[in-house]
Coordinates of C-alpha atoms and ligand atoms in Angstrom, one line a residue:
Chain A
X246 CA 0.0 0.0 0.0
X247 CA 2.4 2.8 1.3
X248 CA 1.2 6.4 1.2
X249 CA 2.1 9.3 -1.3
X250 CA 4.3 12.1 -0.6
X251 CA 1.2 14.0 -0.2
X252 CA 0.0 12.2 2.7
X253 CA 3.4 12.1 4.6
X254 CA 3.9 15.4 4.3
X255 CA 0.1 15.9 6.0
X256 CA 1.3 13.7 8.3
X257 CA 4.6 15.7 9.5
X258 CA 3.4 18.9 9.7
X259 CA 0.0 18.0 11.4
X260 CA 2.6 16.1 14.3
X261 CA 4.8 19.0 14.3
X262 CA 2.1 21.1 15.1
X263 CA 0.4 19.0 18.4
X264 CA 4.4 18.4 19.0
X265 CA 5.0 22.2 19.5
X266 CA 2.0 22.5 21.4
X267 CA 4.3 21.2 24.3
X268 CA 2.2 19.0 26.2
X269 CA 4.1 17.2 28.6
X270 CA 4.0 13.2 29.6
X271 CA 2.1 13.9 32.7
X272 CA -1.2 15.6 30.6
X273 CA -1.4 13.1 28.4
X274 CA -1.3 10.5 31.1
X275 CA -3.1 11.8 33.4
X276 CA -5.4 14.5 32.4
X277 CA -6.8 16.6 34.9
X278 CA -4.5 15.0 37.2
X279 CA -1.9 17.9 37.6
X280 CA -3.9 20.7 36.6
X281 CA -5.0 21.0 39.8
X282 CA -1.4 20.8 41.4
X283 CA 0.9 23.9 41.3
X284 CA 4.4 24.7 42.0
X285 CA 4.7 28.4 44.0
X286 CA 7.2 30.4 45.2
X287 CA 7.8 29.7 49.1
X288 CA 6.3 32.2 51.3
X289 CA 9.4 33.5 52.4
X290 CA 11.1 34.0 49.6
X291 CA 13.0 36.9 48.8
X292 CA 12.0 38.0 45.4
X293 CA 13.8 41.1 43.1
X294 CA 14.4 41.8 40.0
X295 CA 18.4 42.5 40.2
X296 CA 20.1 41.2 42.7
X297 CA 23.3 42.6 44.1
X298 CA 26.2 43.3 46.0
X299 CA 28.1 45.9 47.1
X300 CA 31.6 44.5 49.0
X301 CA 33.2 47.4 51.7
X302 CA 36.8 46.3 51.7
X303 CA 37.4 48.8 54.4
X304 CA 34.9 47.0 57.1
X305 CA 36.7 43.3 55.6
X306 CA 39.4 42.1 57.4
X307 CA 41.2 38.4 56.2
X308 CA 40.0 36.4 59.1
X309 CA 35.9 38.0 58.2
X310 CA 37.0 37.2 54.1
X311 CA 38.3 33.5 55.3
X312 CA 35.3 33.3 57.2
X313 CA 32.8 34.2 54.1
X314 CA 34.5 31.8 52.1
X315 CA 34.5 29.0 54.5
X316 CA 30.9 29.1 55.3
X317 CA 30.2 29.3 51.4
X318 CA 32.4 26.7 50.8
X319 CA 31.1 24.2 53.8
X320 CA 27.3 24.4 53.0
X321 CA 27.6 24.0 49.3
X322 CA 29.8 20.7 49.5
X323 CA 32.9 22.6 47.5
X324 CA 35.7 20.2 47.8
X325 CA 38.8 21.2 48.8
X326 CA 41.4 20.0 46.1
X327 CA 45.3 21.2 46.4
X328 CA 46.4 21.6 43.0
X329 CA 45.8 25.2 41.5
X330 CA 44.5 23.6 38.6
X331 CA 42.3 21.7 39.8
X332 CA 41.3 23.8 42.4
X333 CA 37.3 24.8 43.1
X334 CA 36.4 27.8 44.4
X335 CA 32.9 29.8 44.6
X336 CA 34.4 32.8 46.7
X337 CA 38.3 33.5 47.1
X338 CA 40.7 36.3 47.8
X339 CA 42.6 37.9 45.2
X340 CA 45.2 40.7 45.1
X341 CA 44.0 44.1 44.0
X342 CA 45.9 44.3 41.3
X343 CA 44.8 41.3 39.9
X344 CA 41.1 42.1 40.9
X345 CA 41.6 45.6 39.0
X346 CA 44.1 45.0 36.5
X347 CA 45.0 48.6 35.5
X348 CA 44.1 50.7 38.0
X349 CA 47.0 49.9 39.6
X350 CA 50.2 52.3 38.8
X351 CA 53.5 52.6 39.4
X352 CA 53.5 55.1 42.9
X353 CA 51.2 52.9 44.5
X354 CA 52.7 50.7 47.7
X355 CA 53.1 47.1 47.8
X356 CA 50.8 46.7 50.7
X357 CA 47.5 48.4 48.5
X358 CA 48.5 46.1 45.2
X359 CA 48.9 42.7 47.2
X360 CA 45.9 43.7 49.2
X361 CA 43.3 40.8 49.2
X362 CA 40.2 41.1 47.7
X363 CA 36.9 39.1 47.8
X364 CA 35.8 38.0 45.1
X365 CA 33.1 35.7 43.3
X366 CA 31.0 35.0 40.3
X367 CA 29.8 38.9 39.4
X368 CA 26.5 37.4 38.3
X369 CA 26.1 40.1 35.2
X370 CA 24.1 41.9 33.8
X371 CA 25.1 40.9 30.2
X372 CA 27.1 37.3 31.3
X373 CA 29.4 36.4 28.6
X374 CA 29.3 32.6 29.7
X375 CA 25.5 32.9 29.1
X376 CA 26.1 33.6 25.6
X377 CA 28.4 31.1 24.7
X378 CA 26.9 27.8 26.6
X379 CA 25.7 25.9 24.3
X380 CA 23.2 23.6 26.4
X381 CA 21.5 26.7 28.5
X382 CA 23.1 25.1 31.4
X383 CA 24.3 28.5 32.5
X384 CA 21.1 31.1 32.2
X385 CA 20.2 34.2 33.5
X386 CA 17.5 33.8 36.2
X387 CA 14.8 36.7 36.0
X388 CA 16.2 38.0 39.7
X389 CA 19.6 38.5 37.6
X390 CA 21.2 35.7 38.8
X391 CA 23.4 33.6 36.6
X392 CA 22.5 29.8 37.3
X393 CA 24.0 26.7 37.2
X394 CA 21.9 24.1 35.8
X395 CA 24.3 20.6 36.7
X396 CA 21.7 18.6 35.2
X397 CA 22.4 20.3 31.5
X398 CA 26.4 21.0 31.7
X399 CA 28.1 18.6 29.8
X400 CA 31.6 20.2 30.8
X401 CA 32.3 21.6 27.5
X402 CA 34.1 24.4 29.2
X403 CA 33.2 27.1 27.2
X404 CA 31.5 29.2 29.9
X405 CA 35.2 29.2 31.7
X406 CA 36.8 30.7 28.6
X407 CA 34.2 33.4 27.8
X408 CA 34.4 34.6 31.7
X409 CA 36.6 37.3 32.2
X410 CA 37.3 36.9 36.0
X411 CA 37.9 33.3 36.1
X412 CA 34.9 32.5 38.2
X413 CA 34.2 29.1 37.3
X414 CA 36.2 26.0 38.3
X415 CA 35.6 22.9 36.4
X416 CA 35.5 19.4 38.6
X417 CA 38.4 17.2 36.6
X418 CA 37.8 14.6 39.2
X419 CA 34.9 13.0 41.3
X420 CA 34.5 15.2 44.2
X421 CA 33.4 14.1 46.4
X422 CA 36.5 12.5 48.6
X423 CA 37.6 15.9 48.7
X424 CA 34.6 17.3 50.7
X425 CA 35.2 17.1 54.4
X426 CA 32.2 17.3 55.9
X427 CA 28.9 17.2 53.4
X428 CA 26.0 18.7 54.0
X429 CA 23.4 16.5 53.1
X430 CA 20.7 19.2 52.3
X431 CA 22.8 20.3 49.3
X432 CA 23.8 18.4 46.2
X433 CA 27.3 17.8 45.3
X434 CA 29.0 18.0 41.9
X435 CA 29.9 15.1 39.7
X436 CA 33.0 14.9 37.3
X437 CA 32.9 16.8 34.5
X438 CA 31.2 19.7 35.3
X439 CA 31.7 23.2 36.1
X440 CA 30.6 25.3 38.7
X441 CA 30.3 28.8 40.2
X442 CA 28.6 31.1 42.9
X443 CA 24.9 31.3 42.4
X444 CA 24.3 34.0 45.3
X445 CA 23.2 31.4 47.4
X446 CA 19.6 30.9 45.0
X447 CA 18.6 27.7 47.4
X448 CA 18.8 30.6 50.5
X449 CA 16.9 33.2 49.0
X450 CA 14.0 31.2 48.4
X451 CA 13.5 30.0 51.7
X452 CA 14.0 34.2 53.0
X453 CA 17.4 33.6 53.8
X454 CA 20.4 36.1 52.9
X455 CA 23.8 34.4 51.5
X456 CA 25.9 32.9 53.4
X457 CA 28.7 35.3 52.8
X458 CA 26.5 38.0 53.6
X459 CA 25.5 36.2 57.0
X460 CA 29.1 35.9 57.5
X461 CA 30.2 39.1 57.1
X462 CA 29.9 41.1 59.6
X463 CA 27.8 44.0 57.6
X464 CA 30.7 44.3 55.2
X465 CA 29.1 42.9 52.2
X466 CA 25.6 44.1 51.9
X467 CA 22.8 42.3 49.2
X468 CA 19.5 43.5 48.2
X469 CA 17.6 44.1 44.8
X470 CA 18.9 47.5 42.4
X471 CA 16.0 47.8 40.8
X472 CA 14.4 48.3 43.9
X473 CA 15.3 52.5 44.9
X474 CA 14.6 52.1 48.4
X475 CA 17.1 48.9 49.0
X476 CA 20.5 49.6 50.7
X477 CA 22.3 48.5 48.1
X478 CA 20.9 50.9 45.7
X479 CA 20.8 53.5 48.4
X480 CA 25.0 52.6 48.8
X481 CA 25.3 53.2 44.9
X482 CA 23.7 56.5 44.4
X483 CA 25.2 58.2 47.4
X484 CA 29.1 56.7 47.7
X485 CA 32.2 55.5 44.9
X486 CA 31.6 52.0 44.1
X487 CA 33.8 49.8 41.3
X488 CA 33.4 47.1 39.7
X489 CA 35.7 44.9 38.2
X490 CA 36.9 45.1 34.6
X491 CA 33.6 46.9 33.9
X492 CA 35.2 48.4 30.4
X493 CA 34.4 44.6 28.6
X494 CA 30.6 45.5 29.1
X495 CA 29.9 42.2 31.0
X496 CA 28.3 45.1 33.6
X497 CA 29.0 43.0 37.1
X498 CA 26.8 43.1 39.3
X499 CA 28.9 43.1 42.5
X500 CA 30.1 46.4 43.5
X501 CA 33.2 47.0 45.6
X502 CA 34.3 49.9 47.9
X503 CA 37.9 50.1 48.1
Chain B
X19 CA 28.0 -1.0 -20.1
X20 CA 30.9 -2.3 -20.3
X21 CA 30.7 -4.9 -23.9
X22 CA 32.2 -8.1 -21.1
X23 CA 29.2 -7.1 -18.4
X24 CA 26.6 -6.8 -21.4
X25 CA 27.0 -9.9 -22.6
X26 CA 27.0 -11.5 -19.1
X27 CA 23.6 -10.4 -18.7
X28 CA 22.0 -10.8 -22.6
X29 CA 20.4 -14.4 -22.1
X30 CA 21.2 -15.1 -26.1
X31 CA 24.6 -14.6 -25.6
X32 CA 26.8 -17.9 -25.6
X33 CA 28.9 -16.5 -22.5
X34 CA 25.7 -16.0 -20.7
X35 CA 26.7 -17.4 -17.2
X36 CA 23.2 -18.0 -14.5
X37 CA 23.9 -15.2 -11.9
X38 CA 23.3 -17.4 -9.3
X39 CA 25.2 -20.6 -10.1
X40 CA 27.1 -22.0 -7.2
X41 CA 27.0 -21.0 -3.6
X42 CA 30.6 -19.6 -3.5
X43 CA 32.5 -20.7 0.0
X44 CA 29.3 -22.4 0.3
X45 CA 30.5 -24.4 3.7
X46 CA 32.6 -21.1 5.1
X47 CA 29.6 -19.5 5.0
X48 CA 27.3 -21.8 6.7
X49 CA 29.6 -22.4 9.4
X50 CA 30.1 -18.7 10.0
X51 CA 26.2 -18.7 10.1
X52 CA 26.0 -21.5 12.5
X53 CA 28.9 -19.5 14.7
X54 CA 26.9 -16.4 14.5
X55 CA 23.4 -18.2 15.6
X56 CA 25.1 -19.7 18.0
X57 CA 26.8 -16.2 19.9
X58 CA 23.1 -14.7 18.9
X59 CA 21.5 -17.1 21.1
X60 CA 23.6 -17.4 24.0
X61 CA 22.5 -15.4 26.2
X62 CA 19.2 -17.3 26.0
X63 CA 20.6 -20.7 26.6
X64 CA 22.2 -19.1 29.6
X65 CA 19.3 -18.4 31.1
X66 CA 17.1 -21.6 29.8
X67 CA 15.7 -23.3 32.9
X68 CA 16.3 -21.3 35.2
X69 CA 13.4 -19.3 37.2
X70 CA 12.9 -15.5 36.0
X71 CA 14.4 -13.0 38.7
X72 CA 11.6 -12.5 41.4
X73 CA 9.3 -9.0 40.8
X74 CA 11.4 -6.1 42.9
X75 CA 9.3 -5.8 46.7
X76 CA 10.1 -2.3 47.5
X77 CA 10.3 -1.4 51.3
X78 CA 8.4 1.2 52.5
X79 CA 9.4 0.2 56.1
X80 CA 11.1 3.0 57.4
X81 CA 11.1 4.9 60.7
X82 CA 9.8 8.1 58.9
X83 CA 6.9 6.3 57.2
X84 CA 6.0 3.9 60.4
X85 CA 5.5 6.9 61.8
X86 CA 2.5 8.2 59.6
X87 CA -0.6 7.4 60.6
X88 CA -2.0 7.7 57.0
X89 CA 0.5 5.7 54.6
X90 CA 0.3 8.0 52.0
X91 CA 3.4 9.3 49.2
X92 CA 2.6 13.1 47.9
X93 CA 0.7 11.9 45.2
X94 CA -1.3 8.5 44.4
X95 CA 0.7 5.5 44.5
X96 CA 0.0 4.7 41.6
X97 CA 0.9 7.8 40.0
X98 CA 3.9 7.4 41.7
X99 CA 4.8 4.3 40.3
X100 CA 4.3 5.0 36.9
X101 CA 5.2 8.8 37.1
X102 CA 7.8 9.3 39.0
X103 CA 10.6 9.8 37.2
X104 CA 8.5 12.4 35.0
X105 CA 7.8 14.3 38.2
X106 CA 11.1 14.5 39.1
X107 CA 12.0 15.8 35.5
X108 CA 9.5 18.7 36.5
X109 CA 10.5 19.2 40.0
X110 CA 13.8 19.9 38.5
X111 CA 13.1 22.4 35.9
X112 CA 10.3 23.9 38.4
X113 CA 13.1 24.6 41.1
X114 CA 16.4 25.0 39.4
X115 CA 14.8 26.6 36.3
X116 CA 11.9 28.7 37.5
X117 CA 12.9 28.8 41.1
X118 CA 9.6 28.0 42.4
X119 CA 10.2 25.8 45.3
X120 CA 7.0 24.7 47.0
X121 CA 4.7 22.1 45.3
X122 CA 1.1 21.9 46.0
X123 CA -0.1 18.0 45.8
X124 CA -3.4 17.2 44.1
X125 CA -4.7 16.8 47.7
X126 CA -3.7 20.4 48.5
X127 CA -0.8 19.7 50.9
X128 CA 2.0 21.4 50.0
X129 CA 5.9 20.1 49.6
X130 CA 9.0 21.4 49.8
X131 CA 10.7 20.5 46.2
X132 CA 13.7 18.9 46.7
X133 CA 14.5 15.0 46.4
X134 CA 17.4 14.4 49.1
X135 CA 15.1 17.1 51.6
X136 CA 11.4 15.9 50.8
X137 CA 11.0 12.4 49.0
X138 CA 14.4 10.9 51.2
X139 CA 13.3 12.2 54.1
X140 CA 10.6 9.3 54.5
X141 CA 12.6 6.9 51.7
X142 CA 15.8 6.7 53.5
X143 CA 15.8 3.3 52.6
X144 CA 17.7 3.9 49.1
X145 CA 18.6 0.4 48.4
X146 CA 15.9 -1.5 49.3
X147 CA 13.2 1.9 47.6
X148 CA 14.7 3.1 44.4
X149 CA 17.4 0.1 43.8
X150 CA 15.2 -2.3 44.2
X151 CA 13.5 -1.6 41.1
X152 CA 16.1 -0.2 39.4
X153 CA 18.1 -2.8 39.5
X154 CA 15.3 -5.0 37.8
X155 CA 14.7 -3.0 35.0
X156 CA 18.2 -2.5 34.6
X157 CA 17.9 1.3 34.6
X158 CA 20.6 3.5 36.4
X159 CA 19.8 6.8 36.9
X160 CA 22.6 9.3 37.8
X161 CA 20.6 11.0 40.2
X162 CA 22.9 9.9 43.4
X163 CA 26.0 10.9 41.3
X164 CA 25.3 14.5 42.8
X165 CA 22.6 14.1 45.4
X166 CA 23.4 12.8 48.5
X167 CA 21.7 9.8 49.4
X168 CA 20.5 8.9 52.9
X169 CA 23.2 7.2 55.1
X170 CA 21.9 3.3 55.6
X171 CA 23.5 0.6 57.0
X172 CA 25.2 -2.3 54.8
Ligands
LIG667 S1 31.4 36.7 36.5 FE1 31.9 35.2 34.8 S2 30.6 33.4 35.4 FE2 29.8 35.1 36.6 S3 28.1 35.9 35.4 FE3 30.0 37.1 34.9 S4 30.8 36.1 33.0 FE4 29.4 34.6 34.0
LIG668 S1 30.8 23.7 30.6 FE1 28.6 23.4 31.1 S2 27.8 25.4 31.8 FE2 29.8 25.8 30.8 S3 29.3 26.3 28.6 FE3 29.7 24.0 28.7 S4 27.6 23.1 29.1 FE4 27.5 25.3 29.6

């Protein structure tokens, strides 16, 4: 028998058509079923439209920034491998002249180029990693934050070369012996993937602040800027903030007072 | 065509040859038949006479659960059967994706969206829950890779 072109053709475009439709598995299963279901946000959660941060390295001392980093480091299951390059890291210190390559010059002391730094994923505005994943592992949330999606990343590594402040670490080995203590609330990584901040996402939505934040002290302060009346955009209109290596247009989101 | 291939195939040629005439290698070839059957069906004459592998009998016996006074999962248990795996899929792109956090069951009770924080919390029994099924249909999904499961004993 067979059927003519004619008829196949009917036949594609008329699947094509319920295909895009996108009905999931579970309605045509179950219809009904899940209609009546919903997924919310929690009740506490904090909810903006562009998250931030502005750092005060005058109120951060090391043992506050060691701190920060510690707690970030211990609730998100971020192992703690030797080898530079293999090394993770989510929030670390760097020297100011390698945090602010070129606003450094030639008069300035020792101690004020080797001083340390926080610093972290700057969640941007215009994320070049974004662009350039090819998966959508790594998307801009509507709150601005860049997220990880672990499930998606297939460790193409393409995200680490678009970033311009060397944010992400890729996992080149299981790790998980490398953790000292898990926390079992949060996942951990697998090989093969990379990672990054993600302003603590899992904290906001149950009201809480990051951890960083929590840690410290009132020297890194977090909060929405399209929101006028928020500290943080309160701390932008009224004192000199930086950010780093603002001229590539990435347009950070975490500010720093130096 | 070639003049030597035309008058290969013209049937009132003298050189005409029948295309088929002889089984070439005829006995190679059967014997590399009879090999190939034979690795084909192996796996079946492995298991020939001996009983199929028992249904899995997954445990809901866990402190958590005895604890319930109403046996129930989020959903029907059924649907769970059947649907899990899709649920998950959607639990996934509902929290990591959307970053909506809090599902409301058909029943109207409402969940925290997270597998190691809500659906281990009562099945900490990992091996004799989720392996015991998985292992029967031979499926292995990577979910543990990241996820931490529940501590058990053995
Ligand atoms: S700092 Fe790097 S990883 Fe973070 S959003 Fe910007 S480009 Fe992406
Ligand atoms: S390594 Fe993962 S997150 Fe980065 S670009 Fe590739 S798929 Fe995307």
């Amino acid at each position: 028998m067979g059927i003519s072109r004619r008829e196949f053709l009917k036949i594609a475009g008329a699947s094509a058509i319920v295909g895009l439709g996108g009905i999931s598995a579970i309605e045509i299963l179950h219809p009904g079923q899940f209609e009546a279901s919903q997924v919310s946000r929690g009740p506490k959660a904090l909810v903006g439209k562009r998250w931030a941060m502005v750092i005060d390295m005058k109120k951060l001392d090391k043992q506050t920034m060691q701190k920060c980093i510690d707690a970030c480091h211990r609730i998100h299951n971020v192992p703690d491998i030797e080898k530079p390059k293999e090394e993770i890291k989510w929030i670390w210190k760097e020297t100011f002249e390698h945090a602010f390559p070129g606003q450094e010059h030639e008069y300035m002391g020792e101690d004020i180029k080797h001083l340390p730094l926080l610093v972290l994923c700057n969640q941007c505005d215009n994320p070049a990693c974004v662009r350039v994943c090819p998966t959508k592992a790594t998307y801009k949330r509507e709150d601005g934050i860049v997220m990880m999606d672990m499930h998606r990343c297939i460790g193409c590594r393409f995200c680490m070369a678009a970033c311009p402040f060397g944010a992400r670490s890729f996992n080149w080995r299981d790790p998980r012996p490398f953790i000292k203590e898990e926390n079992k609330e949060y996942p951990t990584r697998m090989k093969g993937v990379v990672e990054k901040c993600t302003f603590c996402y899992e904290r906001l939505a149950v009201g809480l602040q990051p951890a960083c934040v929590e840690e410290s002290k009132g020297a890194i302060i977090f909060g929405d800027l399209e929101d006028p009346d928020s500290e943080v955009s309160k701390i932008l209109h009224s004192k000199y903030t930086i950010r780093r290596k603002s001229e590539l247009g990435t347009r950070p989101s975490v500010y720093y007072i130096v | 065509m070639h003049e030597e291939w035309k008058t290969l195939f013209d049937p009132s040629s003298p050189k005409q040859v029948p295309l088929v005439r002889k089984f070439f290698d005829g006995w190679k070839v059967t014997i590399g038949l009879i090999v190939f059957l034979g690795i084909s069906i192996l796996p079946f004459l492995f298991d020939l006479g001996k009983a199929a592998p028992p249904p899995p009998e997954p445990k809901i016996d866990t402190p958590e659960i005895q604890k319930m006074v109403e046996k129930k999962c989020i959903e029907p248990k059924s649907f769970m059967k059947t649907e899990h795996m899709v649920m998950l899929d959607d639990w996934r792109d509902w929290y990591v994706r959307e970053g909506r956090s809090i599902y409301t069951a058909t029943d109207g009770k409402q969940y925290n969206i997270s597998l190691s924080n809500t659906c281990m919390k009562c099945h900490s029994n990992k091996k004799k829950f989720c392996d015991e099924c998985h292992n029967y249909a031979a499926v292995t999904p990577y979910c543990w890779d990241c996820h931490i499961e529940p501590k058990e004993e053995g």
